[in-house]
PDB file of C-alpha atoms in Angstrom:
ATOM      1  CA  MET A 232      10.144  44.930  -7.587  1.00  0.00           C
ATOM      2  CA  ALA A 233       8.204  44.040  -4.416  1.00  0.00           C
ATOM      3  CA  ALA A 234       5.318  42.689  -6.501  1.00  0.00           C
ATOM      4  CA  THR A 235       7.719  40.433  -8.412  1.00  0.00           C
ATOM      5  CA  ARG A 236       9.149  38.980  -5.192  1.00  0.00           C
ATOM      6  CA  LYS A 237       5.648  38.371  -3.861  1.00  0.00           C
ATOM      7  CA  SER A 238       4.665  36.557  -7.087  1.00  0.00           C
ATOM      8  CA  ILE A 239       7.783  34.399  -6.984  1.00  0.00           C
ATOM      9  CA  THR A 240       7.167  33.582  -3.324  1.00  0.00           C
ATOM     10  CA  LEU A 241       3.576  32.501  -4.029  1.00  0.00           C
ATOM     11  CA  LEU A 242       4.490  30.394  -7.073  1.00  0.00           C
ATOM     12  CA  PRO A 243       5.620  27.277  -5.101  1.00  0.00           C
ATOM     13  CA  ILE A 244       2.451  27.409  -3.003  1.00  0.00           C
ATOM     14  CA  ALA A 245       0.235  27.660  -6.088  1.00  0.00           C
ATOM     15  CA  LEU A 246       2.124  24.787  -7.719  1.00  0.00           C
ATOM     16  CA  ALA A 247       1.708  22.587  -4.623  1.00  0.00           C
ATOM     17  CA  ILE A 248      -2.042  23.240  -4.557  1.00  0.00           C
ATOM     18  CA  LEU A 249      -2.357  22.475  -8.265  1.00  0.00           C
ATOM     19  CA  LEU A 250      -0.447  19.193  -7.919  1.00  0.00           C
ATOM     20  CA  SER A 251      -2.544  18.199  -4.920  1.00  0.00           C
ATOM     21  CA  VAL A 252      -5.807  18.793  -6.782  1.00  0.00           C
ATOM     22  CA  THR A 253      -4.507  17.024  -9.903  1.00  0.00           C
ATOM     23  CA  ALA A 254      -3.469  13.968  -7.875  1.00  0.00           C
ATOM     24  CA  ARG A 255      -6.915  13.705  -6.299  1.00  0.00           C
ATOM     25  CA  ILE A 256      -8.709  14.002  -9.635  1.00  0.00           C
ATOM     26  CA  ASP A 257      -6.351  11.522 -11.313  1.00  0.00           C
ATOM     27  CA  SER A 258      -7.222   8.717  -8.899  1.00  0.00           C
ATOM     28  CA  ARG A 259     -11.033   8.994  -9.027  1.00  0.00           C
ATOM     29  CA  THR A 260     -13.690   7.355 -11.112  1.00  0.00           C
ATOM     30  CA  PHE A 261     -16.070   9.501 -13.129  1.00  0.00           C
ATOM     31  CA  ASP A 262     -19.787   9.153 -13.814  1.00  0.00           C
ATOM     32  CA  ASN A 263     -21.440   9.513 -17.254  1.00  0.00           C
ATOM     33  CA  GLU A 264     -21.501  13.291 -16.850  1.00  0.00           C
ATOM     34  CA  GLY A 265     -17.781  13.467 -16.060  1.00  0.00           C
ATOM     35  CA  LYS A 266     -18.277  14.153 -12.356  1.00  0.00           C
ATOM     36  CA  PRO A 267     -15.714  12.482 -10.040  1.00  0.00           C
ATOM     37  CA  GLN A 268     -16.980   9.903  -7.560  1.00  0.00           C
ATOM     38  CA  ASP A 269     -15.463   7.615  -4.940  1.00  0.00           C
ATOM     39  CA  ALA A 270     -15.723   3.860  -5.481  1.00  0.00           C
ATOM     40  CA  ASN A 271     -18.035   3.647  -2.465  1.00  0.00           C
ATOM     41  CA  GLU A 272     -20.533   5.873  -4.303  1.00  0.00           C
ATOM     42  CA  THR A 273     -20.420   4.034  -7.643  1.00  0.00           C
ATOM     43  CA  GLY A 274     -20.444   0.395  -6.512  1.00  0.00           C
ATOM     44  CA  ALA A 275     -17.969  -1.987  -8.100  1.00  0.00           C
ATOM     45  CA  ALA A 276     -14.543  -0.517  -8.739  1.00  0.00           C
ATOM     46  CA  TRP A 277     -11.005  -1.824  -8.970  1.00  0.00           C
ATOM     47  CA  CYS A 278      -7.592  -0.236  -8.586  1.00  0.00           C
ATOM     48  CA  ILE A 279      -5.105  -1.237 -11.272  1.00  0.00           C
ATOM     49  CA  ALA A 280      -1.653  -0.155 -12.425  1.00  0.00           C
ATOM     50  CA  LYS A 281      -1.335   2.326 -15.245  1.00  0.00           C
ATOM     51  CA  PRO A 282       0.253   0.335 -18.098  1.00  0.00           C
ATOM     52  CA  SER A 283       2.711   3.181 -18.780  1.00  0.00           C
ATOM     53  CA  THR A 284       4.272   2.855 -15.297  1.00  0.00           C
ATOM     54  CA  ASP A 285       7.942   1.845 -15.253  1.00  0.00           C
ATOM     55  CA  THR A 286       8.813  -1.639 -13.977  1.00  0.00           C
ATOM     56  CA  ASP A 287      10.742  -0.426 -10.903  1.00  0.00           C
ATOM     57  CA  ARG A 288       7.722   1.574  -9.704  1.00  0.00           C
ATOM     58  CA  LEU A 289       5.444  -1.452 -10.294  1.00  0.00           C
ATOM     59  CA  HIS A 290       7.718  -3.710  -8.222  1.00  0.00           C
ATOM     60  CA  HIS A 291       7.774  -1.088  -5.473  1.00  0.00           C
ATOM     61  CA  ASN A 292       3.944  -0.997  -5.559  1.00  0.00           C
ATOM     62  CA  ILE A 293       3.797  -4.796  -5.264  1.00  0.00           C
ATOM     63  CA  ASP A 294       6.152  -4.784  -2.263  1.00  0.00           C
ATOM     64  CA  TYR A 295       4.264  -1.926  -0.598  1.00  0.00           C
ATOM     65  CA  SER A 296       0.832  -3.482  -1.186  1.00  0.00           C
ATOM     66  CA  CYS A 297       1.787  -6.964  -0.056  1.00  0.00           C
ATOM     67  CA  ARG A 298       3.211  -5.714   3.249  1.00  0.00           C
ATOM     68  CA  LEU A 299      -0.191  -4.460   4.436  1.00  0.00           C
ATOM     69  CA  SER A 300      -1.917  -6.672   6.971  1.00  0.00           C
ATOM     70  CA  GLY A 301      -4.925  -8.271   5.309  1.00  0.00           C
ATOM     71  CA  VAL A 302      -3.349  -8.352   1.846  1.00  0.00           C
ATOM     72  CA  ASN A 303      -2.577 -11.893   0.723  1.00  0.00           C
ATOM     73  CA  CYS A 304      -0.417 -11.777  -2.394  1.00  0.00           C
ATOM     74  CA  GLU A 305      -0.275 -15.549  -2.883  1.00  0.00           C
ATOM     75  CA  LEU A 306      -2.502 -14.976  -5.932  1.00  0.00           C
ATOM     76  CA  ILE A 307       0.448 -13.537  -7.890  1.00  0.00           C
ATOM     77  CA  GLN A 308       3.051 -16.084  -6.782  1.00  0.00           C
ATOM     78  CA  LEU A 309       4.015 -19.088  -8.908  1.00  0.00           C
ATOM     79  CA  GLY A 310       1.019 -21.446  -8.930  1.00  0.00           C
ATOM     80  CA  GLY A 311      -1.398 -18.700  -7.837  1.00  0.00           C
ATOM     81  CA  SER A 312      -4.553 -18.013  -9.822  1.00  0.00           C
ATOM     82  CA  CYS A 313      -3.205 -14.587 -10.908  1.00  0.00           C
ATOM     83  CA  PHE A 314       0.397 -15.565 -11.675  1.00  0.00           C
ATOM     84  CA  GLN A 315      -0.479 -15.551 -15.390  1.00  0.00           C
ATOM     85  CA  PRO A 316       0.009 -13.335 -17.223  1.00  0.00           C
ATOM     86  CA  ASP A 317       3.471 -13.227 -15.689  1.00  0.00           C
ATOM     87  CA  ASN A 318       4.332  -9.545 -16.034  1.00  0.00           C
ATOM     88  CA  ALA A 319       4.832  -6.574 -13.728  1.00  0.00           C
ATOM     89  CA  VAL A 320       1.689  -4.686 -14.802  1.00  0.00           C
ATOM     90  CA  SER A 321      -0.588  -7.671 -14.144  1.00  0.00           C
ATOM     91  CA  HIS A 322       1.026  -8.602 -10.820  1.00  0.00           C
ATOM     92  CA  ALA A 323       1.061  -4.979  -9.645  1.00  0.00           C
ATOM     93  CA  SER A 324      -2.582  -4.522 -10.627  1.00  0.00           C
ATOM     94  CA  VAL A 325      -3.645  -7.519  -8.543  1.00  0.00           C
ATOM     95  CA  ALA A 326      -1.551  -6.455  -5.533  1.00  0.00           C
ATOM     96  CA  MET A 327      -2.644  -2.823  -5.748  1.00  0.00           C
ATOM     97  CA  ASN A 328      -6.288  -3.841  -5.987  1.00  0.00           C
ATOM     98  CA  LEU A 329      -5.922  -6.080  -2.925  1.00  0.00           C
ATOM     99  CA  TYR A 330      -4.407  -3.125  -1.050  1.00  0.00           C
ATOM    100  CA  TYR A 331      -7.179  -0.806  -2.278  1.00  0.00           C
ATOM    101  CA  LYS A 332      -9.831  -3.232  -1.052  1.00  0.00           C
ATOM    102  CA  ALA A 333      -8.141  -3.820   2.331  1.00  0.00           C
ATOM    103  CA  ALA A 334      -7.594  -0.086   2.913  1.00  0.00           C
ATOM    104  CA  GLY A 335     -11.244   0.821   2.412  1.00  0.00           C
ATOM    105  CA  LYS A 336     -11.688   1.478  -1.321  1.00  0.00           C
ATOM    106  CA  HIS A 337     -11.391   5.256  -1.106  1.00  0.00           C
ATOM    107  CA  HIS A 338      -9.963   7.099  -4.100  1.00  0.00           C
ATOM    108  CA  TRP A 339      -6.897   8.041  -2.042  1.00  0.00           C
ATOM    109  CA  ASP A 340      -6.189   4.322  -1.474  1.00  0.00           C
ATOM    110  CA  CYS A 341      -5.495   3.999  -5.207  1.00  0.00           C
ATOM    111  CA  HIS A 342      -2.901   6.634  -5.895  1.00  0.00           C
ATOM    112  CA  PHE A 343       0.484   4.931  -5.636  1.00  0.00           C
ATOM    113  CA  ASN A 344       2.279   8.161  -6.567  1.00  0.00           C
ATOM    114  CA  GLY A 345       0.210   8.543  -9.718  1.00  0.00           C
ATOM    115  CA  SER A 346       0.871   5.031 -11.038  1.00  0.00           C
ATOM    116  CA  ALA A 347      -2.654   3.667 -10.459  1.00  0.00           C
ATOM    117  CA  ILE A 348      -6.129   4.257 -11.755  1.00  0.00           C
ATOM    118  CA  ILE A 349      -9.608   3.264 -10.582  1.00  0.00           C
ATOM    119  CA  VAL A 350     -11.672   1.411 -13.172  1.00  0.00           C
ATOM    120  CA  THR A 351     -15.295   0.315 -13.147  1.00  0.00           C
ATOM    121  CA  ALA A 352     -14.883  -2.476 -15.725  1.00  0.00           C
ATOM    122  CA  ASP A 353     -13.870  -5.773 -14.101  1.00  0.00           C
ATOM    123  CA  PRO A 354     -10.178  -6.411 -14.943  1.00  0.00           C
ATOM    124  CA  SER A 355     -10.429 -10.137 -14.123  1.00  0.00           C
ATOM    125  CA  THR A 356      -9.058 -12.477 -16.796  1.00  0.00           C
ATOM    126  CA  GLY A 357      -9.304 -16.260 -17.021  1.00  0.00           C
ATOM    127  CA  ASN A 358      -8.813 -17.799 -13.576  1.00  0.00           C
ATOM    128  CA  CYS A 359      -7.619 -14.511 -12.105  1.00  0.00           C
ATOM    129  CA  ILE A 360     -10.617 -12.983 -10.356  1.00  0.00           C
ATOM    130  CA  TYR A 361     -10.111  -9.511  -8.901  1.00  0.00           C
ATOM    131  CA  PRO A 362     -12.068  -9.131  -5.664  1.00  0.00           C
ATOM    132  CA  VAL A 363     -14.480  -6.193  -5.574  1.00  0.00           C
TER     133      VAL A 363
END
């Protein structure tokens, strides 16, 4: 009986550690051998929204990113070079990448509660150029 209580007591701690490790791995880039690396180690990298993220979370990410000093979200406003395509995933990706760049481009700067991913292929499209 005592062993069962001890196991149940340790379960939340083990779960918290597992979620912490998973979150860190989820927001990293990987080299050709599958080893995780920070953007600063690999060169060019961008932080973009996961396309499966719900719209409310994307709008929250835009608001959060655009409040940071040094993040100019005029690019995604009407008339801005990244207004098109006019959808939440595109606008959030631009804003989140601007935040990622301003915050130092560390893998932890591109987490957004699991709704972001670091990519090494330039996501720029048309006139919308994502800064590195």
